[in-house]
Tab-separated table of C-alpha atoms and ligand atoms in Angstrom:
chain	number	residue	atom	x	y	z
A	1	MET	CA	194.049	63.254	18.711
A	2	THR	CA	191.708	60.532	17.297
A	3	GLU	CA	190.948	60.530	13.634
A	4	LYS	CA	187.550	62.324	12.884
A	5	LYS	CA	185.262	61.795	9.797
A	6	THR	CA	184.411	65.050	8.522
A	7	LYS	CA	181.620	66.358	7.034
A	8	ARG	CA	181.059	67.186	3.071
A	9	LEU	CA	177.720	68.187	2.643
A	10	PHE	CA	176.613	69.778	6.071
A	11	GLY	CA	178.078	72.891	7.578
A	12	THR	CA	177.760	74.142	11.153
A	13	ASN	CA	174.182	75.040	10.485
A	14	GLY	CA	172.792	72.411	8.057
A	15	VAL	CA	173.022	72.029	4.257
A	16	ARG	CA	172.884	75.198	2.562
A	17	GLY	CA	173.427	76.463	-1.116
A	18	VAL	CA	171.788	78.682	-4.069
A	19	ILE	CA	168.875	77.542	-5.207
A	20	GLY	CA	169.442	75.664	-8.631
A	21	GLU	CA	173.017	75.534	-8.261
A	22	THR	CA	173.930	73.577	-4.763
A	23	MET	CA	170.667	73.179	-3.562
A	24	THR	CA	168.426	71.381	-5.584
A	25	PRO	CA	164.989	69.609	-5.061
A	26	GLN	CA	166.948	66.198	-5.989
A	27	LEU	CA	169.195	67.065	-2.957
A	28	ALA	CA	166.459	67.864	-0.764
A	29	MET	CA	164.532	64.765	-1.342
A	30	LYS	CA	167.756	62.618	-0.718
A	31	ILE	CA	168.098	64.627	2.767
A	32	GLY	CA	164.568	63.353	3.344
A	33	MET	CA	165.143	59.781	2.139
A	34	ALA	CA	168.175	59.687	4.375
A	35	LEU	CA	166.540	61.401	7.627
A	36	ALA	CA	163.431	58.774	7.306
A	37	SER	CA	165.996	55.980	6.765
A	38	GLU	CA	167.438	57.032	10.463
A	39	ARG	CA	164.817	58.866	12.389
A	40	GLY	CA	161.174	58.515	12.796
A	41	PRO	CA	158.299	57.457	12.884
A	42	VAL	CA	156.950	61.116	13.126
A	43	ILE	CA	158.800	63.938	11.607
A	44	ALA	CA	157.852	67.704	11.834
A	45	LEU	CA	158.619	69.750	8.625
A	46	GLY	CA	158.796	73.566	8.636
A	47	ARG	CA	160.074	76.331	6.511
A	48	ASP	CA	160.956	80.117	6.318
A	49	THR	CA	159.666	82.660	4.091
A	50	ARG	CA	161.756	82.301	1.210
A	51	THR	CA	160.214	82.020	-2.388
A	52	SER	CA	162.020	78.506	-3.001
A	53	GLY	CA	160.333	77.347	0.447
A	54	PRO	CA	157.917	75.394	-0.803
A	55	ALA	CA	159.535	73.555	-3.881
A	56	ILE	CA	162.586	72.641	-1.283
A	57	SER	CA	159.822	71.775	1.558
A	58	CYS	CA	157.902	69.468	-0.543
A	59	ALA	CA	161.153	67.687	-2.078
A	60	VAL	CA	161.923	66.826	1.798
A	61	SER	CA	158.347	65.785	2.270
A	62	ALA	CA	158.466	63.397	-0.694
A	63	GLY	CA	161.789	61.561	0.600
A	64	LEU	CA	160.524	61.552	4.296
A	65	LEU	CA	157.237	59.832	2.999
A	66	ALA	CA	158.743	57.712	0.361
A	67	CYS	CA	161.178	56.054	3.557
A	68	GLY	CA	158.365	55.465	5.583
A	69	ALA	CA	158.027	58.527	8.049
A	70	ASP	CA	154.902	60.510	8.723
A	71	VAL	CA	155.142	64.059	7.907
A	72	VAL	CA	153.593	66.810	10.119
A	73	ASP	CA	153.643	69.864	8.067
A	74	LEU	CA	154.167	72.761	10.424
A	75	GLY	CA	154.167	75.240	7.312
A	76	VAL	CA	156.156	78.761	7.872
A	77	LEU	CA	157.401	78.814	11.232
A	78	PRO	CA	160.618	80.195	13.115
A	79	THR	CA	163.171	77.557	13.672
A	80	PRO	CA	163.192	77.678	17.198
A	81	ALA	CA	159.277	77.296	17.156
A	82	LEU	CA	159.670	73.992	15.353
A	83	GLN	CA	162.464	73.048	17.602
A	84	PHE	CA	160.251	73.462	20.612
A	85	ILE	CA	157.370	71.816	18.692
A	86	VAL	CA	159.525	68.909	17.810
A	87	LYS	CA	160.912	68.499	21.738
A	88	ASN	CA	157.463	68.295	22.744
A	89	HIS	CA	155.864	66.354	20.213
A	90	PHE	CA	157.686	64.584	17.467
A	91	ASP	CA	160.848	62.241	16.987
A	92	ALA	CA	162.749	64.689	14.669
A	93	GLY	CA	162.424	67.523	12.315
A	94	ALA	CA	163.495	69.356	9.327
A	95	VAL	CA	163.321	73.076	8.748
A	96	VAL	CA	163.893	74.550	5.119
A	97	THR	CA	165.736	77.674	5.534
A	98	ALA	CA	168.991	79.540	4.757
A	99	SER	CA	168.809	81.813	8.046
A	100	HIS	CA	170.448	85.031	7.531
A	101	ASN	CA	171.627	84.209	3.756
A	102	PRO	CA	170.511	86.189	1.079
A	103	PRO	CA	167.250	85.201	-1.067
A	104	GLU	CA	168.675	83.187	-3.671
A	105	TYR	CA	169.926	80.723	-0.887
A	106	ASN	CA	168.087	78.020	1.007
A	107	GLY	CA	168.803	75.037	2.845
A	108	VAL	CA	167.900	72.115	5.314
A	109	LYS	CA	168.771	71.910	9.091
A	110	ILE	CA	167.851	68.585	10.966
A	111	ILE	CA	166.500	68.383	14.080
A	112	GLU	CA	166.528	65.863	16.836
A	113	GLY	CA	163.861	64.842	18.843
A	114	ASP	CA	164.971	66.513	21.983
A	115	GLY	CA	164.651	69.767	19.659
A	116	THR	CA	168.389	70.482	19.503
A	117	GLU	CA	170.224	70.306	15.878
A	118	MET	CA	171.648	67.148	14.820
A	119	ASP	CA	175.456	66.813	16.024
A	120	ASP	CA	178.410	66.219	13.617
A	121	ASP	CA	178.137	62.330	14.075
A	122	GLY	CA	174.503	62.267	13.197
A	123	VAL	CA	175.136	64.326	10.245
A	124	ILE	CA	177.935	62.236	8.860
A	125	VAL	CA	175.577	59.055	8.932
A	126	LEU	CA	173.199	61.076	7.088
A	127	GLU	CA	175.632	62.079	4.486
A	128	GLU	CA	177.092	58.718	3.883
A	129	ARG	CA	173.378	57.496	2.896
A	130	ILE	CA	173.139	60.281	0.406
A	131	PHE	CA	176.386	59.720	-1.370
A	132	ASN	CA	176.083	55.993	-1.220
A	133	GLU	CA	172.174	56.133	-2.164
A	134	ASP	CA	171.490	54.246	0.925
A	135	PHE	CA	167.550	54.450	1.320
A	136	CYS	CA	165.233	52.555	3.305
A	137	ILE	CA	162.264	53.080	0.231
A	138	GLN	CA	159.075	51.533	1.461
A	139	ASN	CA	156.413	49.751	-0.456
A	140	TRP	CA	152.882	50.859	-1.097
A	141	ASP	CA	151.697	49.679	2.320
A	142	ALA	CA	154.420	51.198	4.572
A	143	VAL	CA	155.111	54.387	3.012
A	144	GLY	CA	154.388	57.620	5.596
A	145	SER	CA	151.132	59.879	5.561
A	146	SER	CA	151.258	63.745	6.179
A	147	TRP	CA	149.110	65.989	7.701
A	148	ASN	CA	149.170	69.666	8.652
A	149	ALA	CA	149.363	71.010	12.143
A	150	PRO	CA	149.459	75.036	12.110
A	151	GLU	CA	147.542	74.956	15.475
A	152	LEU	CA	151.070	73.744	17.146
A	153	LEU	CA	152.407	77.264	16.620
A	154	ARG	CA	150.347	78.635	19.358
A	155	GLU	CA	151.857	76.393	21.930
A	156	TYR	CA	155.349	77.925	21.204
A	157	CYS	CA	154.093	81.564	21.281
A	158	VAL	CA	152.143	80.695	24.674
A	159	ALA	CA	155.184	79.017	26.062
A	160	VAL	CA	157.548	81.902	25.286
A	161	ALA	CA	154.928	84.317	26.716
A	162	GLY	CA	154.491	82.507	29.721
A	163	ALA	CA	158.349	82.054	30.477
A	164	PHE	CA	158.362	85.267	32.641
A	165	PRO	CA	155.524	84.919	34.804
A	166	CYS	CA	156.227	87.636	37.362
A	167	LEU	CA	156.218	90.329	34.222
A	168	HIS	CA	154.882	93.579	34.334
A	169	ALA	CA	155.371	94.801	30.981
A	170	GLY	CA	152.704	97.821	31.955
A	171	ASN	CA	152.284	99.755	28.578
A	172	MET	CA	155.553	99.460	27.002
A	173	THR	CA	155.849	100.360	23.358
A	174	VAL	CA	157.900	97.756	21.390
A	175	ALA	CA	159.085	98.162	17.555
A	176	VAL	CA	159.300	94.890	15.827
A	177	ASP	CA	161.011	94.337	12.282
A	178	PRO	CA	160.650	90.567	11.711
A	179	GLY	CA	162.468	91.079	8.242
A	180	SER	CA	159.470	89.709	6.314
A	181	GLY	CA	160.395	86.260	7.742
A	182	PRO	CA	158.490	83.513	9.671
A	183	ALA	CA	158.557	85.707	13.103
A	184	CYS	CA	155.837	87.958	11.461
A	185	ALA	CA	153.677	85.298	12.905
A	186	THR	CA	155.087	85.143	16.288
A	187	THR	CA	156.904	87.939	17.749
A	188	PRO	CA	154.353	90.625	17.795
A	189	ASP	CA	151.748	87.925	18.925
A	190	ILE	CA	154.179	87.151	21.773
A	191	LEU	CA	154.908	90.797	22.895
A	192	SER	CA	151.263	91.533	22.638
A	193	HIS	CA	150.680	88.844	25.045
A	194	LEU	CA	153.189	90.363	27.406
A	195	GLY	CA	150.893	93.650	27.435
A	196	CYS	CA	153.204	95.484	25.011
A	197	ARG	CA	151.686	97.818	22.451
A	198	VAL	CA	153.393	96.468	19.223
A	199	HIS	CA	154.368	98.287	16.012
A	200	THR	CA	156.144	96.440	12.992
A	201	ILE	CA	157.775	97.172	9.996
A	202	ASN	CA	158.891	94.269	7.237
A	203	GLY	CA	155.476	92.634	9.078
A	204	THR	CA	154.137	90.820	6.087
A	205	MET	CA	155.862	87.555	5.041
A	206	ASP	CA	157.639	88.005	1.896
A	207	GLY	CA	160.431	85.610	0.344
A	208	THR	CA	161.646	88.369	-1.933
A	209	PHE	CA	162.583	90.337	1.246
A	210	PRO	CA	161.447	93.779	-0.217
A	211	GLY	CA	162.152	95.891	2.971
A	212	ARG	CA	165.729	94.357	4.012
A	213	LEU	CA	167.880	91.280	3.668
A	214	PRO	CA	167.580	88.405	5.943
A	215	GLU	CA	170.566	89.275	7.923
A	216	PRO	CA	169.726	91.886	10.574
A	217	SER	CA	172.963	94.201	10.110
A	218	PRO	CA	172.898	97.752	11.368
A	219	GLU	CA	172.678	99.068	7.749
A	220	GLY	CA	169.357	97.102	6.924
A	221	LEU	CA	167.748	98.507	10.329
A	222	SER	CA	167.311	102.181	9.708
A	223	GLY	CA	163.459	101.734	9.330
A	224	LEU	CA	163.259	100.028	12.686
A	225	SER	CA	165.485	102.610	14.166
A	226	GLN	CA	163.036	105.406	12.874
A	227	LEU	CA	159.989	103.388	13.835
A	228	VAL	CA	161.202	103.441	17.574
A	229	LEU	CA	161.732	107.157	17.486
A	230	ASP	CA	158.207	107.683	15.725
A	231	THR	CA	156.428	105.660	18.126
A	232	GLY	CA	158.397	106.472	21.521
A	233	ALA	CA	159.114	102.678	21.669
A	234	SER	CA	161.142	101.321	24.486
A	235	PHE	CA	163.268	99.162	22.033
A	236	GLY	CA	163.107	97.725	18.767
A	237	VAL	CA	163.774	94.060	17.829
A	238	ALA	CA	164.844	92.624	14.704
A	239	HIS	CA	165.273	88.978	13.366
A	240	ASP	CA	167.262	86.947	11.041
A	241	GLY	CA	165.401	84.961	8.223
A	242	ASP	CA	164.646	82.254	10.602
A	243	ALA	CA	164.259	84.008	13.736
A	244	ASP	CA	166.619	82.006	15.998
A	245	ARG	CA	168.673	85.320	16.430
A	246	ALA	CA	167.451	88.743	17.725
A	247	VAL	CA	169.094	92.018	17.804
A	248	PHE	CA	168.012	95.341	19.078
A	249	VAL	CA	167.998	98.796	18.925
A	250	ASP	CA	167.603	101.018	21.906
A	251	GLU	CA	165.035	103.885	22.720
A	252	GLN	CA	167.138	106.342	20.788
A	253	GLY	CA	167.360	104.206	17.714
A	254	ASN	CA	170.949	103.021	18.096
A	255	PHE	CA	171.728	99.606	17.199
A	256	ILE	CA	173.185	97.665	20.371
A	257	GLU	CA	176.393	95.197	19.368
A	258	GLU	CA	175.500	91.820	20.072
A	259	ASN	CA	178.175	91.007	22.376
A	260	GLU	CA	176.533	93.882	24.561
A	261	GLU	CA	173.138	92.251	24.205
A	262	PHE	CA	174.462	88.919	25.267
A	263	ALA	CA	176.201	90.773	28.228
A	264	LEU	CA	172.955	92.582	29.289
A	265	MET	CA	170.675	89.333	28.982
A	266	GLN	CA	173.569	87.467	30.890
A	267	ARG	CA	173.343	89.969	33.632
A	268	PHE	CA	169.702	90.053	33.999
A	269	VAL	CA	169.374	86.254	33.942
A	270	CYS	CA	172.381	85.330	35.897
A	271	GLY	CA	171.480	88.140	38.359
A	272	ASN	CA	168.335	86.158	39.188
A	273	HIS	CA	170.173	82.795	39.462
A	274	PRO	CA	173.634	83.706	40.614
A	275	GLY	CA	176.389	81.074	40.833
A	276	GLY	CA	175.537	79.134	37.581
A	277	THR	CA	177.597	78.379	34.611
A	278	VAL	CA	177.492	80.274	31.274
A	279	VAL	CA	178.344	78.526	27.977
A	280	THR	CA	179.671	80.553	24.775
A	281	PRO	CA	182.047	80.014	21.907
A	282	VAL	CA	185.445	81.284	22.449
A	283	SER	CA	184.821	84.045	19.928
A	284	THR	CA	182.450	85.786	22.673
A	285	SER	CA	183.303	89.130	24.101
A	286	PHE	CA	185.071	89.131	27.519
A	287	LEU	CA	181.987	91.129	28.756
A	288	ALA	CA	180.755	87.728	29.411
A	289	GLU	CA	183.621	86.944	31.891
A	290	LYS	CA	182.979	90.355	33.309
A	291	VAL	CA	179.276	89.691	33.886
A	292	ALA	CA	180.126	86.420	35.205
A	293	ALA	CA	182.387	87.807	38.105
A	294	GLU	CA	179.393	90.464	38.980
A	295	THR	CA	177.168	87.354	39.372
A	296	ASN	CA	179.272	84.951	40.820
A	297	SER	CA	178.928	82.795	37.608
A	298	ARG	CA	181.784	80.953	35.633
A	299	VAL	CA	182.173	80.626	31.792
A	300	VAL	CA	182.572	77.427	29.901
A	301	TYR	CA	183.982	78.183	26.332
A	302	THR	CA	183.126	76.057	23.227
A	303	GLU	CA	184.068	75.822	19.518
A	304	VAL	CA	182.322	78.500	17.554
A	305	GLY	CA	178.800	77.224	16.481
A	306	SER	CA	175.329	77.346	18.467
A	307	ILE	CA	175.364	73.592	18.074
A	308	TYR	CA	178.429	73.068	19.862
A	309	VAL	CA	177.067	75.626	22.843
A	310	ALA	CA	173.850	73.828	22.918
A	311	ARG	CA	175.543	70.259	23.379
A	312	LYS	CA	177.844	71.704	25.981
A	313	MET	CA	174.807	72.838	28.035
A	314	LEU	CA	173.172	69.919	27.766
A	315	SER	CA	176.339	67.665	28.804
A	316	LEU	CA	177.293	69.935	31.723
A	317	ALA	CA	173.562	69.755	32.941
A	318	ALA	CA	173.607	66.160	32.763
A	319	ASN	CA	176.626	66.123	35.004
A	320	GLY	CA	174.675	68.057	37.617
A	321	VAL	CA	176.057	71.611	36.778
A	322	GLU	CA	173.651	74.415	36.738
A	323	VAL	CA	173.703	75.866	33.446
A	324	THR	CA	172.004	79.367	33.540
A	325	PHE	CA	172.342	80.892	30.502
A	326	GLY	CA	174.432	80.423	27.103
A	327	GLY	CA	174.611	81.388	23.281
A	328	GLU	CA	176.834	83.460	20.986
A	329	GLY	CA	177.749	87.116	20.787
A	330	ASN	CA	175.830	87.674	17.540
A	331	GLY	CA	172.370	87.651	18.754
A	332	GLY	CA	171.710	83.920	19.199
A	333	ILE	CA	170.792	83.406	22.837
A	334	ILE	CA	169.843	80.276	24.392
A	335	PHE	CA	167.724	80.270	27.554
A	336	PRO	CA	167.984	76.464	29.120
A	337	PHE	CA	164.842	76.729	31.269
A	338	HIS	CA	162.911	77.148	27.741
A	339	GLN	CA	164.845	74.923	25.181
A	340	HIS	CA	168.706	74.493	24.165
A	341	CYS	CA	168.590	76.399	20.996
A	342	ARG	CA	168.980	79.931	20.033
A	343	ASP	CA	165.791	81.602	19.957
A	344	GLY	CA	164.842	85.079	18.675
A	345	GLY	CA	161.306	85.457	20.061
A	346	MET	CA	162.506	84.241	23.556
A	347	THR	CA	164.945	86.893	23.377
A	348	ALA	CA	162.645	89.637	22.503
A	349	ALA	CA	160.660	88.633	25.419
A	350	ALA	CA	163.433	88.348	27.735
A	351	MET	CA	164.370	92.194	26.757
A	352	VAL	CA	160.616	93.242	27.813
A	353	ALA	CA	161.122	91.469	31.164
A	354	LEU	CA	164.691	92.915	31.557
A	355	LEU	CA	163.240	96.533	31.094
A	356	ALA	CA	160.287	95.909	32.971
A	357	ALA	CA	162.772	94.836	35.828
A	358	GLU	CA	165.276	97.356	35.768
A	359	LYS	CA	163.166	100.434	34.908
A	360	LYS	CA	165.887	102.207	33.236
A	361	PRO	CA	165.923	103.085	29.410
A	362	LEU	CA	167.912	100.597	27.443
A	363	SER	CA	170.602	102.995	26.476
A	364	GLU	CA	171.729	103.699	29.952
A	365	LEU	CA	171.796	99.863	30.793
A	366	VAL	CA	174.051	99.583	27.670
A	367	ALA	CA	176.246	102.562	29.256
A	368	SER	CA	176.779	100.519	32.234
A	369	LEU	CA	178.547	97.668	30.632
A	370	PRO	CA	182.467	97.758	31.081
A	371	HIS	CA	184.395	99.425	28.500
A	372	HIS	CA	185.764	97.317	25.665
A	373	TYR	CA	186.616	97.330	22.222
A	374	MET	CA	186.802	94.491	19.462
A	375	VAL	CA	188.926	94.324	16.346
A	376	LYS	CA	187.283	91.609	13.753
A	377	GLU	CA	189.619	91.141	10.745
A	378	LYS	CA	189.707	88.441	7.732
A	379	LEU	CA	193.348	87.550	6.881
A	380	HIS	CA	193.278	85.838	3.508
A	381	THR	CA	195.742	82.851	3.788
A	382	LYS	CA	195.736	79.136	2.803
A	383	ASN	CA	198.259	78.604	5.519
A	384	ALA	CA	196.178	78.182	8.320
A	385	THR	CA	198.129	75.201	10.128
A	386	ILE	CA	201.389	76.925	9.675
A	387	ILE	CA	200.100	80.481	11.017
A	388	LEU	CA	198.232	78.233	14.119
A	389	GLU	CA	201.832	76.820	14.640
A	390	ARG	CA	203.748	79.963	14.687
A	391	ALA	CA	201.147	81.808	16.639
A	392	ARG	CA	201.405	78.647	19.414
A	393	LYS	CA	205.361	79.303	19.271
A	394	THR	CA	205.306	82.982	19.541
A	395	PHE	CA	202.687	83.226	22.282
A	396	SER	CA	203.719	80.021	24.222
A	397	SER	CA	204.231	82.314	27.396
A	398	ASP	CA	200.776	83.789	27.274
A	399	ASN	CA	197.812	81.723	28.415
A	400	ILE	CA	196.637	79.840	25.348
A	401	ASP	CA	193.353	78.175	24.903
A	402	GLU	CA	192.898	75.641	21.665
A	403	THR	CA	189.315	75.016	22.040
A	404	ASP	CA	188.614	76.478	18.378
A	405	GLY	CA	191.971	77.784	16.700
A	406	ILE	CA	194.179	79.807	19.186
A	407	ARG	CA	192.756	82.156	21.897
A	408	ILE	CA	195.505	84.198	23.630
A	409	ASN	CA	194.098	85.222	26.845
A	410	ARG	CA	195.662	88.343	28.673
A	411	GLU	CA	194.793	90.444	31.551
A	412	ASN	CA	191.891	92.707	30.034
A	413	ALA	CA	192.670	91.591	26.412
A	414	TRP	CA	192.264	88.345	24.407
A	415	ALA	CA	192.795	87.556	20.645
A	416	LEU	CA	191.369	84.665	18.718
A	417	LEU	CA	192.913	83.276	15.287
A	418	ARG	CA	190.630	80.887	13.894
A	419	PRO	CA	190.543	79.149	10.440
A	420	SER	CA	187.600	79.467	8.135
A	421	GLY	CA	185.878	76.190	7.678
A	422	THR	CA	184.947	76.506	3.958
A	423	GLU	CA	187.269	79.394	2.821
A	424	PRO	CA	190.810	80.423	2.389
A	425	PHE	CA	190.970	82.747	5.041
A	426	MET	CA	191.321	83.138	9.116
A	427	ARG	CA	189.391	85.193	11.280
A	428	LEU	CA	191.376	87.494	13.982
A	429	TYR	CA	189.466	88.788	16.935
A	430	VAL	CA	190.997	90.847	19.423
A	431	GLU	CA	189.604	92.859	22.339
A	432	ALA	CA	190.503	94.832	25.095
A	433	ASP	CA	189.328	97.493	27.096
A	434	ASN	CA	189.921	100.574	24.640
A	435	GLU	CA	190.574	100.725	20.947
A	436	PRO	CA	194.396	101.506	21.068
A	437	ALA	CA	195.208	98.579	23.229
A	438	ALA	CA	193.212	96.135	21.040
A	439	ARG	CA	194.874	97.686	17.793
A	440	ALA	CA	198.290	97.187	19.474
A	441	PHE	CA	197.731	93.667	20.149
A	442	ALA	CA	196.146	92.909	16.843
A	443	ASP	CA	199.269	94.327	15.390
A	444	GLU	CA	201.452	92.145	17.593
A	445	ILE	CA	199.839	89.025	16.315
A	446	LYS	CA	199.770	90.351	12.944
A	447	GLY	CA	203.603	91.022	12.672
A	448	ALA	CA	204.308	87.706	14.296
A	449	ILE	CA	202.615	85.705	11.437
A	450	SER	CA	202.836	88.032	8.608
A	451	SER	CA	205.791	86.163	7.444
A	452	VAL	CA	203.828	83.044	6.977
A	453	LEU	CA	200.224	84.291	5.736
B	501	LIG	MG1	169.105	81.955	11.879
């Protein structure tokens, strides 16, 4: 294996931290200075609805301008909207968001000119500039200028609403929970465009997140479920804090597990375009494989992280592979005919198209998926390397995939042991056709590694 430089500041989803502690305006300005020293000349800037958004965003902007970039401030918008706008108009982008993290967090994510998140190599170059304070600060006659372009958000909404041109949503009623985040300005609009009658909860932007936390967990969505029941909606959709993810409740108000959401969308998209390739991380349910078999598609696995999925989709496509679908089993879905990033607004629109095409209740479609049960556990340990070595030896007669951690593949079951990048624990995912089989496989793995935990 070649020696790899590692990231010190950026995680898989940009830089994130608690405001006033690890995320400060000083750091944000340095990120802006580093970015404008590497990319330009025109950089788009956006943010989610967090209370710290204006302060952090202005600091990023100051850094960008000081190092000569022109800044197009798009204001509050979903991350995928900024990515779409950058892809169509600008040289790079920065979005101030902490996605699903609680309100005290904020962060900065860097977007390349093709609308994808900056990869590890690009991020390491920015980090080196930040740690070395190596910035291309400009004189008075070469600093950047800035302007606002709120009208560009409309382009995104129109593009998403136009992605399913044969759509007849009829008078579908839909309940939307944007979680007081930036999708307040987009998802209800997109769904109205499609002909839906839209009801919202947590539909006013508010960085204190009074209704629920930015993570759209089942516990936080009781209000959305109730709204679905009260309005007779065909489904309810909720977003995380920057609306690159979408999760759903069915017409009975029941939360749809995100791997099942992924499989339903995959079945819909790949059913219309059979024979293609689906890209997803090694942590995704085997429903992806089972649905791929139905649609004569194949699954290609990546490391865990949407950036790796997006990059893999692009590199396969560049080599002539027909990549039809991708994303993660956490509500982060990538529609490659639209753009190569997770897009919650697009996922909501796709659900309308799916239901309009299937003409069946969502609960019935979920029930039609193959049986599966997934165990997810956190194992506290500092011995990740030793544990992986032990698992590699113990399960050497199984089919092992080392794309990210160790994935043990068996007939109708698989398990993944994967170290956390930042904390002293490992994740253990085990999935089988039924709960007893999944638990037995999980116990087998824990038994094998218990002496080295
Ligand atoms: Mg997000």
